Coordinates of C-alpha atoms in Angstrom, one line a residue:
Chain A
M1 CA 35.3 -4.4 -19.9
S2 CA 38.2 -5.5 -17.7
L3 CA 37.3 -2.7 -15.2
W4 CA 34.4 -4.8 -13.9
A5 CA 36.8 -7.4 -12.6
Y6 CA 38.9 -4.8 -10.8
L7 CA 36.1 -3.0 -9.1
S8 CA 35.1 -4.3 -5.7
I9 CA 32.6 -1.8 -4.6
P10 CA 31.5 -2.1 -0.9
N11 CA 28.0 -2.8 -0.3
E12 CA 27.1 0.9 0.7
A13 CA 28.4 2.3 -2.6
H14 CA 25.3 1.8 -4.6
S15 CA 23.2 4.0 -2.5
S16 CA 25.7 6.8 -1.8
Y17 CA 26.7 9.5 -4.1
Q18 CA 30.2 10.0 -2.7
I19 CA 32.9 9.1 -5.1
G20 CA 35.9 10.3 -3.2
P21 CA 36.6 7.6 -0.7
H22 CA 36.0 4.8 -3.0
C23 CA 38.3 6.3 -5.7
S24 CA 41.3 6.2 -3.5
S25 CA 40.9 2.5 -2.8
L26 CA 40.2 1.8 -6.5
S27 CA 43.3 3.6 -7.7
F28 CA 45.4 1.2 -5.6
H29 CA 44.5 -1.7 -7.7
F30 CA 45.1 -0.2 -11.1
L31 CA 48.8 0.8 -10.7
P32 CA 50.6 -1.4 -13.2
R33 CA 54.3 -2.0 -12.6
N34 CA 57.3 -1.3 -14.7
S35 CA 55.9 1.7 -16.5
T36 CA 56.8 5.4 -16.4
L37 CA 55.4 7.6 -14.0
R38 CA 53.6 9.7 -16.6
D39 CA 52.0 6.6 -18.1
T40 CA 50.8 5.3 -14.7
R41 CA 49.3 8.6 -13.8
F42 CA 47.5 8.9 -17.1
Q43 CA 46.2 5.3 -16.8
N44 CA 45.2 6.1 -13.2
L45 CA 43.3 9.2 -14.3
E46 CA 41.6 7.2 -17.0
M47 CA 40.6 4.4 -14.6
L48 CA 39.5 6.9 -12.1
R49 CA 37.2 8.7 -14.7
Q50 CA 35.8 5.4 -15.8
A51 CA 35.3 4.4 -12.2
Q52 CA 33.4 7.6 -11.5
R53 CA 31.2 7.2 -14.5
F54 CA 30.4 3.6 -13.5
L55 CA 29.6 4.6 -9.8
L56 CA 27.5 7.5 -11.1
T57 CA 25.4 5.5 -13.3
R58 CA 24.9 2.8 -10.7
A59 CA 24.0 5.5 -8.1
S60 CA 21.7 7.2 -10.5
A61 CA 20.1 4.0 -11.5
S62 CA 19.4 3.0 -7.8
A63 CA 18.2 6.6 -7.1
T64 CA 15.6 6.5 -9.7
R65 CA 14.5 3.1 -8.5
S66 CA 14.2 4.2 -4.8
T67 CA 11.6 6.9 -3.8
R68 CA 12.7 10.5 -4.2
P69 CA 12.4 12.4 -0.9
F70 CA 10.4 15.2 -2.2
S71 CA 8.0 13.6 -4.6
T72 CA 4.4 14.6 -3.8
D73 CA 1.6 12.2 -4.2
L74 CA -1.0 13.7 -6.6
P75 CA -4.1 11.6 -6.5
A76 CA -7.0 12.4 -8.8
E77 CA -8.5 15.8 -7.8
T78 CA -11.6 15.5 -5.7
A79 CA -14.8 17.4 -6.4
G80 CA -14.2 20.1 -4.0
D81 CA -10.9 20.9 -5.4
S82 CA -12.1 21.1 -9.0
K83 CA -15.0 23.5 -8.0
F84 CA -12.4 25.6 -6.3
I85 CA -10.0 25.5 -9.2
D86 CA -12.6 26.4 -11.7
A87 CA -13.9 29.3 -9.7
W88 CA -10.4 30.5 -9.3
K89 CA -9.4 30.3 -12.9
K90 CA -12.6 32.2 -13.9
L91 CA -12.0 35.0 -11.6
I92 CA -8.1 35.2 -11.5
P93 CA -7.0 33.8 -14.8
N94 CA -3.4 35.1 -14.5
M95 CA -2.4 33.2 -11.5
D96 CA -2.2 29.5 -10.7
P97 CA -4.6 28.5 -8.1
P98 CA -3.0 27.5 -4.7
K99 CA -2.6 23.8 -3.9
T100 CA -4.7 22.2 -1.1
P101 CA -3.7 19.7 1.5
S102 CA -5.5 16.8 -0.1
A103 CA -2.9 17.0 -3.0
Y104 CA -0.2 16.2 -0.5
M105 CA -1.8 13.2 1.1
A106 CA -2.0 9.7 -0.1
P107 CA -5.6 8.7 -0.4
R108 CA -6.9 6.5 2.3
P109 CA -8.0 3.0 1.6
P110 CA -11.8 2.5 1.0
T111 CA -14.0 0.6 3.6
P112 CA -13.5 -3.1 2.9
S113 CA -16.6 -5.4 2.8
T114 CA -15.2 -7.9 5.3
I115 CA -13.5 -7.0 8.6
P116 CA -9.7 -6.8 8.1
S117 CA -7.6 -8.9 10.4
K118 CA -5.3 -6.0 11.4
L119 CA -5.8 -2.4 12.6
T120 CA -3.6 0.2 11.0
V121 CA -2.4 2.7 13.5
N122 CA -1.0 6.2 13.0
L123 CA 0.2 8.0 16.1
V124 CA 1.3 11.6 15.4
L125 CA 2.8 14.3 17.5
P126 CA 3.6 17.8 16.5
Y127 CA 7.3 16.8 16.5
D128 CA 7.3 13.3 14.9
S129 CA 5.1 10.6 13.6
V130 CA 5.7 7.8 16.2
L131 CA 3.8 5.2 14.4
S132 CA 2.7 5.6 10.8
A133 CA 0.6 2.9 9.1
K134 CA 1.6 0.3 11.7
E135 CA -0.4 -3.0 11.5
V136 CA -1.5 -4.0 15.1
D137 CA -4.1 -6.3 16.6
M138 CA -5.4 -3.8 19.2
V139 CA -4.9 -0.4 20.9
I140 CA -6.4 0.8 24.1
V141 CA -6.8 4.7 24.0
P142 CA -7.4 6.7 27.1
A143 CA -10.6 8.5 26.1
T144 CA -12.3 11.0 28.5
T145 CA -15.0 8.4 29.1
G146 CA -12.4 5.8 30.1
Q147 CA -10.0 3.4 28.6
M148 CA -11.4 2.4 25.1
G149 CA -10.1 -0.6 23.3
V150 CA -10.2 -0.5 19.5
L151 CA -10.1 -3.7 17.4
P152 CA -10.2 -4.0 13.7
G153 CA -13.8 -3.5 12.4
H154 CA -14.5 -1.0 15.3
V155 CA -17.3 1.4 14.6
A156 CA -16.3 4.8 13.3
T157 CA -15.6 7.0 16.3
I158 CA -14.2 10.4 17.2
A159 CA -12.9 10.3 20.7
E160 CA -11.4 13.0 22.9
L161 CA -8.5 11.9 24.9
K162 CA -7.4 12.7 28.4
P163 CA -3.9 12.3 29.7
G164 CA -3.3 8.6 30.1
I165 CA -1.8 5.5 28.7
L166 CA -2.0 4.3 25.1
S167 CA -1.2 0.6 24.7
V168 CA -0.5 -0.9 21.4
H169 CA -0.9 -4.6 21.3
E170 CA 0.9 -6.5 18.5
G171 CA 0.9 -10.2 18.9
N172 CA 2.4 -10.7 22.3
D173 CA 4.2 -7.3 22.4
V174 CA 2.6 -4.5 24.3
T175 CA 4.1 -1.0 23.9
K176 CA 2.8 1.7 26.4
Y177 CA 3.0 5.4 25.7
F178 CA 1.8 8.1 28.1
L179 CA -0.2 10.6 26.1
S180 CA -0.7 14.1 27.1
G181 CA -4.2 14.4 25.5
G182 CA -5.6 14.9 22.0
F183 CA -7.9 13.2 19.7
A184 CA -8.4 9.7 18.3
F185 CA -10.3 9.0 15.1
V186 CA -11.3 5.4 14.2
H187 CA -12.4 5.1 10.5
A188 CA -14.7 2.5 9.1
N189 CA -11.8 1.1 7.1
S190 CA -10.1 0.0 10.3
V191 CA -7.6 2.9 10.2
A192 CA -7.0 4.6 13.7
D193 CA -5.5 8.1 13.8
I194 CA -4.2 9.3 17.3
I195 CA -3.2 12.7 17.4
A196 CA -1.5 13.8 20.7
I197 CA 0.8 16.6 21.8
E198 CA 3.2 14.5 23.7
A199 CA 3.7 10.7 23.8
T200 CA 6.5 9.3 25.9
P201 CA 7.2 5.5 26.5
V202 CA 6.3 4.8 30.0
D203 CA 9.8 3.6 30.9
H204 CA 11.1 7.1 30.3
I205 CA 9.2 8.5 33.1
D206 CA 10.6 9.0 36.5
L207 CA 8.4 8.2 39.4
N208 CA 9.9 10.5 42.0
L209 CA 9.5 13.5 39.8
V210 CA 6.0 12.6 39.2
Q211 CA 5.1 12.4 42.9
K212 CA 7.0 15.6 43.6
G213 CA 5.1 17.3 40.8
L214 CA 1.8 15.9 42.1
A215 CA 2.3 17.2 45.6
E216 CA 3.4 20.6 44.1
F217 CA 0.3 21.1 42.0
Q218 CA -2.0 19.8 44.7
Q219 CA -0.6 22.6 47.0
K220 CA -1.0 25.1 44.2
L221 CA -4.6 24.0 43.8
S222 CA -5.4 24.6 47.5
S223 CA -3.7 28.1 47.4
A224 CA -5.0 29.2 44.1
S225 CA -7.0 32.4 44.2
T226 CA -8.1 33.2 40.7
D227 CA -10.1 31.0 38.3
V228 CA -7.1 30.8 35.8
E229 CA -4.7 29.7 38.6
K230 CA -7.2 27.1 39.7
A231 CA -7.7 25.8 36.2
E232 CA -4.0 25.5 35.7
A233 CA -3.4 23.9 39.0
Q234 CA -6.3 21.5 38.3
I235 CA -4.8 20.5 34.9
G236 CA -1.5 19.8 36.7
V237 CA -3.0 17.6 39.3
D238 CA -4.9 15.7 36.7
V239 CA -1.9 15.0 34.5
H240 CA 0.4 14.1 37.5
S241 CA -2.2 11.8 39.0
A242 CA -2.7 10.2 35.7
L243 CA 1.1 9.6 35.4
N244 CA 1.2 8.3 38.9
A245 CA -1.6 5.8 38.1
A246 CA 0.2 4.8 35.0
L247 CA 3.4 4.1 36.6
T248 CA 2.1 2.4 39.8
G249 CA -1.1 0.9 38.5
Chain B
M1 CA 30.8 60.1 -1.1
A2 CA 34.2 60.5 -2.9
M3 CA 32.3 59.7 -6.2
T4 CA 29.8 62.4 -5.8
A5 CA 32.6 65.0 -5.1
L6 CA 34.4 63.7 -8.1
R7 CA 31.3 63.9 -10.2
R8 CA 30.8 67.5 -9.2
E9 CA 34.4 68.3 -10.0
G10 CA 34.0 66.6 -13.3
R11 CA 30.9 68.6 -14.3
R12 CA 32.6 71.9 -13.4
I13 CA 35.7 71.3 -15.3
S14 CA 34.4 69.2 -18.2
G15 CA 33.2 72.2 -20.1
L16 CA 36.7 73.7 -20.1
L17 CA 38.8 70.7 -21.1
M18 CA 39.2 69.0 -24.3
S19 CA 39.3 65.3 -24.0
P20 CA 42.6 63.8 -24.9
H21 CA 42.5 61.3 -27.9
P22 CA 43.0 58.0 -26.2
V23 CA 40.3 58.7 -23.9
N24 CA 37.7 58.7 -26.6
L25 CA 38.4 55.0 -27.1
L26 CA 37.5 54.3 -23.5
R27 CA 34.4 56.4 -23.3
S28 CA 32.0 53.8 -24.5
S29 CA 33.3 51.3 -21.9
L30 CA 33.2 53.6 -18.9
A31 CA 30.2 54.7 -16.8
S32 CA 29.3 58.3 -16.9
S33 CA 30.9 59.3 -13.7
D34 CA 34.1 57.8 -14.9
R35 CA 33.8 59.8 -18.0
E36 CA 33.6 63.0 -16.1
Q37 CA 36.5 61.9 -13.9
V38 CA 38.5 61.2 -17.0
L39 CA 37.8 64.7 -18.2
V40 CA 39.0 66.2 -14.9
G41 CA 42.4 64.4 -15.0
A42 CA 43.1 65.3 -18.5
R43 CA 46.6 63.9 -18.4
S44 CA 46.4 61.0 -16.1
I45 CA 43.4 58.7 -16.3
S46 CA 42.5 57.7 -12.7
T47 CA 41.6 54.2 -11.8
Q48 CA 40.3 55.3 -8.5
V49 CA 36.6 55.3 -9.4
V50 CA 36.6 51.8 -10.8
R51 CA 38.7 50.6 -7.9
N52 CA 36.1 52.0 -5.5
R53 CA 33.3 50.3 -7.3
M54 CA 35.1 47.1 -7.3
K55 CA 35.7 47.3 -3.5
S56 CA 32.1 47.9 -2.8
V57 CA 30.9 45.1 -5.1
R58 CA 33.4 42.8 -3.5
N59 CA 32.0 43.7 -0.1
I60 CA 28.4 43.0 -1.2
Q61 CA 29.5 39.7 -2.6
K62 CA 31.1 38.6 0.7
I63 CA 27.9 39.8 2.6
T64 CA 25.6 37.9 0.4
K65 CA 27.8 34.7 0.5
A66 CA 27.6 34.9 4.3
M67 CA 23.9 35.5 4.4
K68 CA 23.5 32.2 2.0
M69 CA 25.5 30.2 4.5
V70 CA 23.4 31.4 7.4
A71 CA 20.3 30.7 5.5
A72 CA 21.6 27.2 4.6
S73 CA 22.4 26.2 8.2
K74 CA 19.1 27.5 9.4
L75 CA 17.3 25.8 6.8
R76 CA 18.9 22.4 7.8
A77 CA 17.9 22.9 11.3
I78 CA 14.2 23.7 10.6
Q79 CA 13.7 21.3 7.6
T80 CA 13.6 18.1 9.7
R81 CA 11.1 19.7 12.0
A82 CA 8.8 20.7 9.2
E83 CA 9.0 17.3 7.6
N84 CA 8.2 15.6 11.1
S85 CA 5.2 17.8 11.5
R86 CA 3.7 16.8 8.2
G87 CA 1.8 13.9 9.6
L88 CA -0.1 16.2 12.0
W89 CA -2.7 17.6 9.7
Q90 CA -3.3 14.3 7.7
P91 CA -5.7 12.8 10.1
F92 CA -7.8 15.9 10.0
T93 CA -8.1 16.0 6.4
A94 CA -8.8 12.2 6.3
L95 CA -11.7 12.9 8.6
L96 CA -13.1 16.2 7.6
G97 CA -12.0 16.4 4.0
D98 CA -10.7 19.5 2.4
I99 CA -13.2 21.8 0.7
P100 CA -11.9 25.2 -0.2
S101 CA -14.9 25.8 -2.3
V102 CA -17.2 25.8 0.8
D103 CA -19.5 28.7 0.8
V104 CA -19.8 30.5 4.0
K105 CA -20.6 34.0 5.2
K106 CA -17.5 34.8 7.4
N107 CA -14.3 34.0 5.8
V108 CA -11.0 34.7 7.7
I109 CA -7.8 34.6 5.6
V110 CA -4.8 33.9 7.8
T111 CA -1.7 34.9 5.8
I112 CA 1.6 33.7 6.9
S113 CA 4.8 35.4 5.8
S114 CA 8.2 36.3 7.1
D115 CA 9.4 39.3 9.1
K116 CA 12.7 39.8 7.4
G117 CA 13.2 40.6 3.7
L118 CA 15.7 39.4 1.0
C119 CA 13.8 36.2 0.6
G120 CA 12.9 36.2 -2.9
G121 CA 9.2 36.2 -3.9
I122 CA 7.5 34.1 -1.4
N123 CA 5.8 36.9 0.5
S124 CA 4.4 38.4 -2.7
T125 CA 3.0 35.1 -3.8
A126 CA 1.4 34.6 -0.5
V127 CA -0.2 38.0 -0.7
K128 CA -1.3 37.6 -4.2
I129 CA -3.0 34.3 -3.3
S130 CA -4.7 35.9 -0.3
R131 CA -5.9 38.7 -2.4
G132 CA -7.2 36.2 -4.9
I133 CA -9.0 34.1 -2.3
H134 CA -10.5 37.4 -1.0
K135 CA -11.8 38.2 -4.4
L136 CA -13.2 34.6 -4.8
N137 CA -15.1 34.9 -1.4
S138 CA -16.4 38.4 -1.7
G139 CA -20.0 38.9 -2.6
P140 CA -23.3 40.2 -1.1
E141 CA -23.7 39.2 2.5
K142 CA -20.1 37.8 2.6
E143 CA -17.4 39.2 4.5
C144 CA -13.7 38.3 4.3
K145 CA -11.2 39.4 6.9
Y146 CA -7.4 39.0 7.1
V147 CA -5.4 37.9 10.0
I148 CA -1.6 38.5 9.1
L149 CA 1.3 36.7 10.6
G150 CA 4.6 38.5 9.6
E151 CA 5.8 42.0 8.7
K152 CA 6.0 41.6 5.0
A153 CA 2.5 40.6 4.3
K154 CA 1.3 43.4 6.6
A155 CA 3.3 46.0 4.8
Q156 CA 1.7 44.8 1.5
L157 CA -1.8 44.3 2.6
V158 CA -2.2 47.5 4.6
R159 CA -2.0 49.5 1.4
D160 CA -5.2 48.4 -0.1
S161 CA -7.1 46.3 2.4
K162 CA -6.5 48.2 5.6
K163 CA -10.1 48.0 6.9
D164 CA -10.1 44.3 6.3
I165 CA -7.3 43.4 8.6
E166 CA -8.6 42.0 11.8
L167 CA -5.5 41.0 13.6
S168 CA -1.7 41.1 12.7
M169 CA 1.2 39.4 14.6
T170 CA 4.9 39.8 14.1
E171 CA 8.1 38.5 15.5
L172 CA 7.1 34.9 15.5
Q173 CA 10.5 33.5 15.1
K174 CA 12.2 35.3 17.9
N175 CA 12.2 32.1 19.8
P176 CA 12.5 28.8 18.1
L177 CA 9.1 27.6 16.9
N178 CA 7.3 25.2 19.0
Y179 CA 3.8 23.9 19.3
T180 CA 2.9 25.7 22.6
Q181 CA 3.6 29.0 21.1
V182 CA 1.5 28.4 18.0
A183 CA -1.2 26.9 20.2
V184 CA -1.3 30.2 22.1
L185 CA -1.4 32.1 18.8
A186 CA -4.2 30.0 17.5
D187 CA -6.1 30.4 20.7
D188 CA -5.7 34.2 20.3
I189 CA -7.0 34.2 16.8
L190 CA -10.0 32.0 17.6
K191 CA -10.9 34.1 20.6
N192 CA -10.8 37.5 18.9
V193 CA -12.1 36.7 15.4
E194 CA -15.6 35.5 14.4
Y195 CA -15.3 32.9 11.6
D196 CA -17.2 30.4 9.7
A197 CA -14.2 29.2 7.7
L198 CA -10.5 30.0 8.3
R199 CA -8.3 29.8 5.2
I200 CA -4.6 29.5 6.0
V201 CA -2.3 30.6 3.2
F202 CA 1.3 29.7 3.3
N203 CA 4.2 28.5 1.1
K204 CA 4.7 24.8 1.3
F205 CA 8.3 23.7 1.2
Q206 CA 8.7 21.2 -1.5
S207 CA 12.4 21.4 -2.1
V208 CA 15.2 23.9 -1.7
V209 CA 14.3 25.6 -5.0
S210 CA 10.5 24.9 -5.1
F211 CA 7.9 26.6 -2.8
V212 CA 4.3 26.0 -3.5
P213 CA 1.7 28.4 -2.4
T214 CA -1.0 26.3 -0.5
T215 CA -4.3 27.0 1.3
S216 CA -5.8 24.9 4.1
T217 CA -9.4 25.3 5.0
V218 CA -10.6 24.9 8.7
L219 CA -14.4 25.1 9.1
S220 CA -16.1 26.1 12.2
P221 CA -18.1 23.4 14.1
E222 CA -21.4 24.9 13.0
V223 CA -20.4 24.8 9.4
V224 CA -19.1 21.2 9.8
E225 CA -22.5 20.2 11.0
R226 CA -24.3 22.0 8.2
E227 CA -22.0 20.2 5.6
A228 CA -22.5 16.9 7.2
E229 CA -26.2 17.2 7.0
A230 CA -26.1 18.5 3.5
G231 CA -24.1 15.3 2.5
G232 CA -21.4 15.5 0.1
K233 CA -17.8 15.1 1.3
L234 CA -18.6 15.4 5.0
G235 CA -21.7 13.3 4.8
E236 CA -20.1 10.4 6.5
L237 CA -19.3 12.4 9.5
D238 CA -22.7 11.6 11.1
S239 CA -21.8 8.0 11.0
Y240 CA -18.9 8.6 13.5
E241 CA -19.8 7.9 17.2
I242 CA -18.6 10.6 19.5
E243 CA -16.8 9.6 22.6
G244 CA -16.2 12.1 25.4
G245 CA -17.5 15.5 26.2
E246 CA -21.1 16.4 27.1
T247 CA -22.5 16.9 23.6
K248 CA -21.4 16.4 20.1
S249 CA -21.1 20.2 19.6
E250 CA -18.7 20.5 22.4
V251 CA -16.5 17.7 21.0
L252 CA -16.7 19.3 17.5
Q253 CA -15.8 22.5 19.0
N254 CA -12.7 21.2 20.6
L255 CA -11.9 19.3 17.3
A256 CA -12.0 22.4 15.2
E257 CA -9.7 24.3 17.7
F258 CA -7.3 21.4 17.8
Q259 CA -7.4 21.2 14.0
F260 CA -6.7 24.8 13.6
S261 CA -3.7 24.7 15.9
C262 CA -2.1 21.7 14.3
V263 CA -2.7 22.9 10.8
M264 CA -1.2 26.3 11.9
F265 CA 1.9 24.7 13.4
N266 CA 2.6 22.8 10.2
A267 CA 2.0 25.9 8.0
V268 CA 4.3 28.0 10.2
L269 CA 7.1 25.6 10.0
E270 CA 6.6 25.1 6.3
N271 CA 6.6 28.7 5.6
A272 CA 9.8 29.2 7.8
C273 CA 11.6 26.5 5.6
S274 CA 10.4 28.2 2.5
E275 CA 11.7 31.4 3.7
Q276 CA 15.2 30.1 4.4
G277 CA 15.3 28.3 1.2
A278 CA 14.2 31.3 -0.8
R279 CA 16.7 33.5 1.0
M280 CA 19.5 30.9 0.2
S281 CA 18.7 31.0 -3.6
A282 CA 18.3 34.8 -3.7
M283 CA 21.5 35.4 -1.9
D284 CA 23.2 32.8 -4.1
S285 CA 22.0 34.6 -7.3
S286 CA 23.0 37.9 -6.0
S287 CA 26.5 36.7 -5.1
R288 CA 26.8 35.3 -8.6
N289 CA 25.7 38.6 -10.1
A290 CA 28.2 40.4 -7.9
G291 CA 30.9 38.1 -9.3
D292 CA 29.9 38.7 -12.8
M293 CA 29.9 42.5 -12.1
L294 CA 33.2 42.2 -10.5
D295 CA 34.7 40.5 -13.6
R296 CA 33.4 43.2 -15.9
L297 CA 34.7 45.8 -13.6
T298 CA 38.1 44.1 -13.5
L299 CA 38.3 44.3 -17.3
T300 CA 37.3 47.8 -17.3
Y301 CA 40.0 48.5 -14.6
N302 CA 42.7 46.9 -16.6
R303 CA 41.9 48.8 -19.7
T304 CA 41.8 52.1 -17.9
R305 CA 45.1 51.2 -16.3
Q306 CA 46.7 50.2 -19.5
A307 CA 45.3 53.2 -21.3
S308 CA 46.9 55.6 -18.8
I309 CA 50.3 53.8 -19.1
T310 CA 50.0 54.1 -22.9
T311 CA 49.1 57.8 -22.6
E312 CA 52.2 58.4 -20.4
L313 CA 54.4 56.5 -22.9
I314 CA 53.1 58.5 -25.9
E315 CA 53.7 61.8 -24.0
I316 CA 57.2 60.9 -23.0
I317 CA 58.1 59.5 -26.6
S318 CA 56.6 62.4 -28.4
G319 CA 58.3 64.8 -26.0
A320 CA 61.7 63.2 -26.6
S321 CA 61.2 63.1 -30.3
A322 CA 60.1 66.7 -30.3
L323 CA 63.5 67.5 -28.6
E324 CA 65.6 65.6 -31.0
G325 CA 63.9 66.4 -34.2

């Protein structure tokens, strides 16, 4: 088809579904000279229609090749699930059983026999997954018992975190985040999950505000009367002194 | 109000009048109130009734279209947040597994629903699933309580399970949802309710047209220890070293609370997304229905109008021919 020669589709076209802006540029090429207006418009429409079909098939072909945004992974049902589903079906045969979270999660890799060379890190916050399945060399997490370094092949651990710095080492790059606290799980298959409420890169923190906040909370602590106020002021002092240490130390 | 008055008039006079001939053809196509109205105005068929209906249906169509747009914009805002929060519960499921079939004495079902209505069937499915789980987990020595978030589930569950409702909370979405609010809520629930297993029932947002009822199970630290000793899915938990805290049980306690608040946050966001999506599709189908109804009423209106013109013409012509002939 001669249409192929005429179409010069820009690079973004194959992943976008919009036909409109491209069509206007395409129609420009097709206008043959020395023909009546009716003929040209007819030919225009024909070419446009064919162009649309062409773009649509290309777009849909690439869409099926790429991952669909809402496809859910459905690995083989685990034992607990099938027991639940069987019990449900017996008692409540008219309704479908509800799905469980394991149906929405890709299964984790099994424990390898040799120590892998890289550690896979997931850093998740309520608002975002900052790092997901990132391969790094080492992470240092601020556990309540002190800074803990995690290398590939680390023993399986559940660590409670205090406010402090998380540093991710990848080759020669070190990225530092200030965590507000949370948990860190290190699994036997060299996957580390770090769950925190807030994680800000250290260069986004303002030292003056930190020092002001520290002074304010220390003053509140000394003037606190009830236990609740004391506890709140203590938390404020802890976080701000950790921030201070992170920025200055 | 005009229509009820007209209906009363129609009923009073319908006995006295004979229906004129052309009107019989229209009878099957008009509603009963129109029929009576037609009998009242024996000479002139009024299109007022149909016009009133058309006006009200058009207004409803506008309202439902506007509600659909509002729901679509709210959905867009909350969908990104729900998708970002999906990573939050995965580490917990990876560590502690997901065992909905765990056998415990004190079950608490946390049902998440919406406060406002007109959102399709999602609240009913959540309540049905909660009732199903209640049935699954009821037996001798086992108790099953409800904690309800949202007005709609409360209204449905209060009818037959009033004594089982431990706690209910409404107006969650007055301020935009954030983690702090959900953490306070989770803290409230954990303090006031005794539990061995918390089962959270919500509608997971899969796509704009598909909402899957889902249940997540959070176990109390004692049950976690018991299951870890018993082996099975949590059997590997003992191999994990515990860092921080005084004792293992303290860390497990913190872990369970943190897990509950994280799972709740995701569940509340997903349910809010599902609510907006369901409302969008419900309002869309109702505006489409209103449009269909409007088309049918327009046809009826035109027929009525043409019939009245025809009647007038017939009268005039027959009168004229009577004078001549």
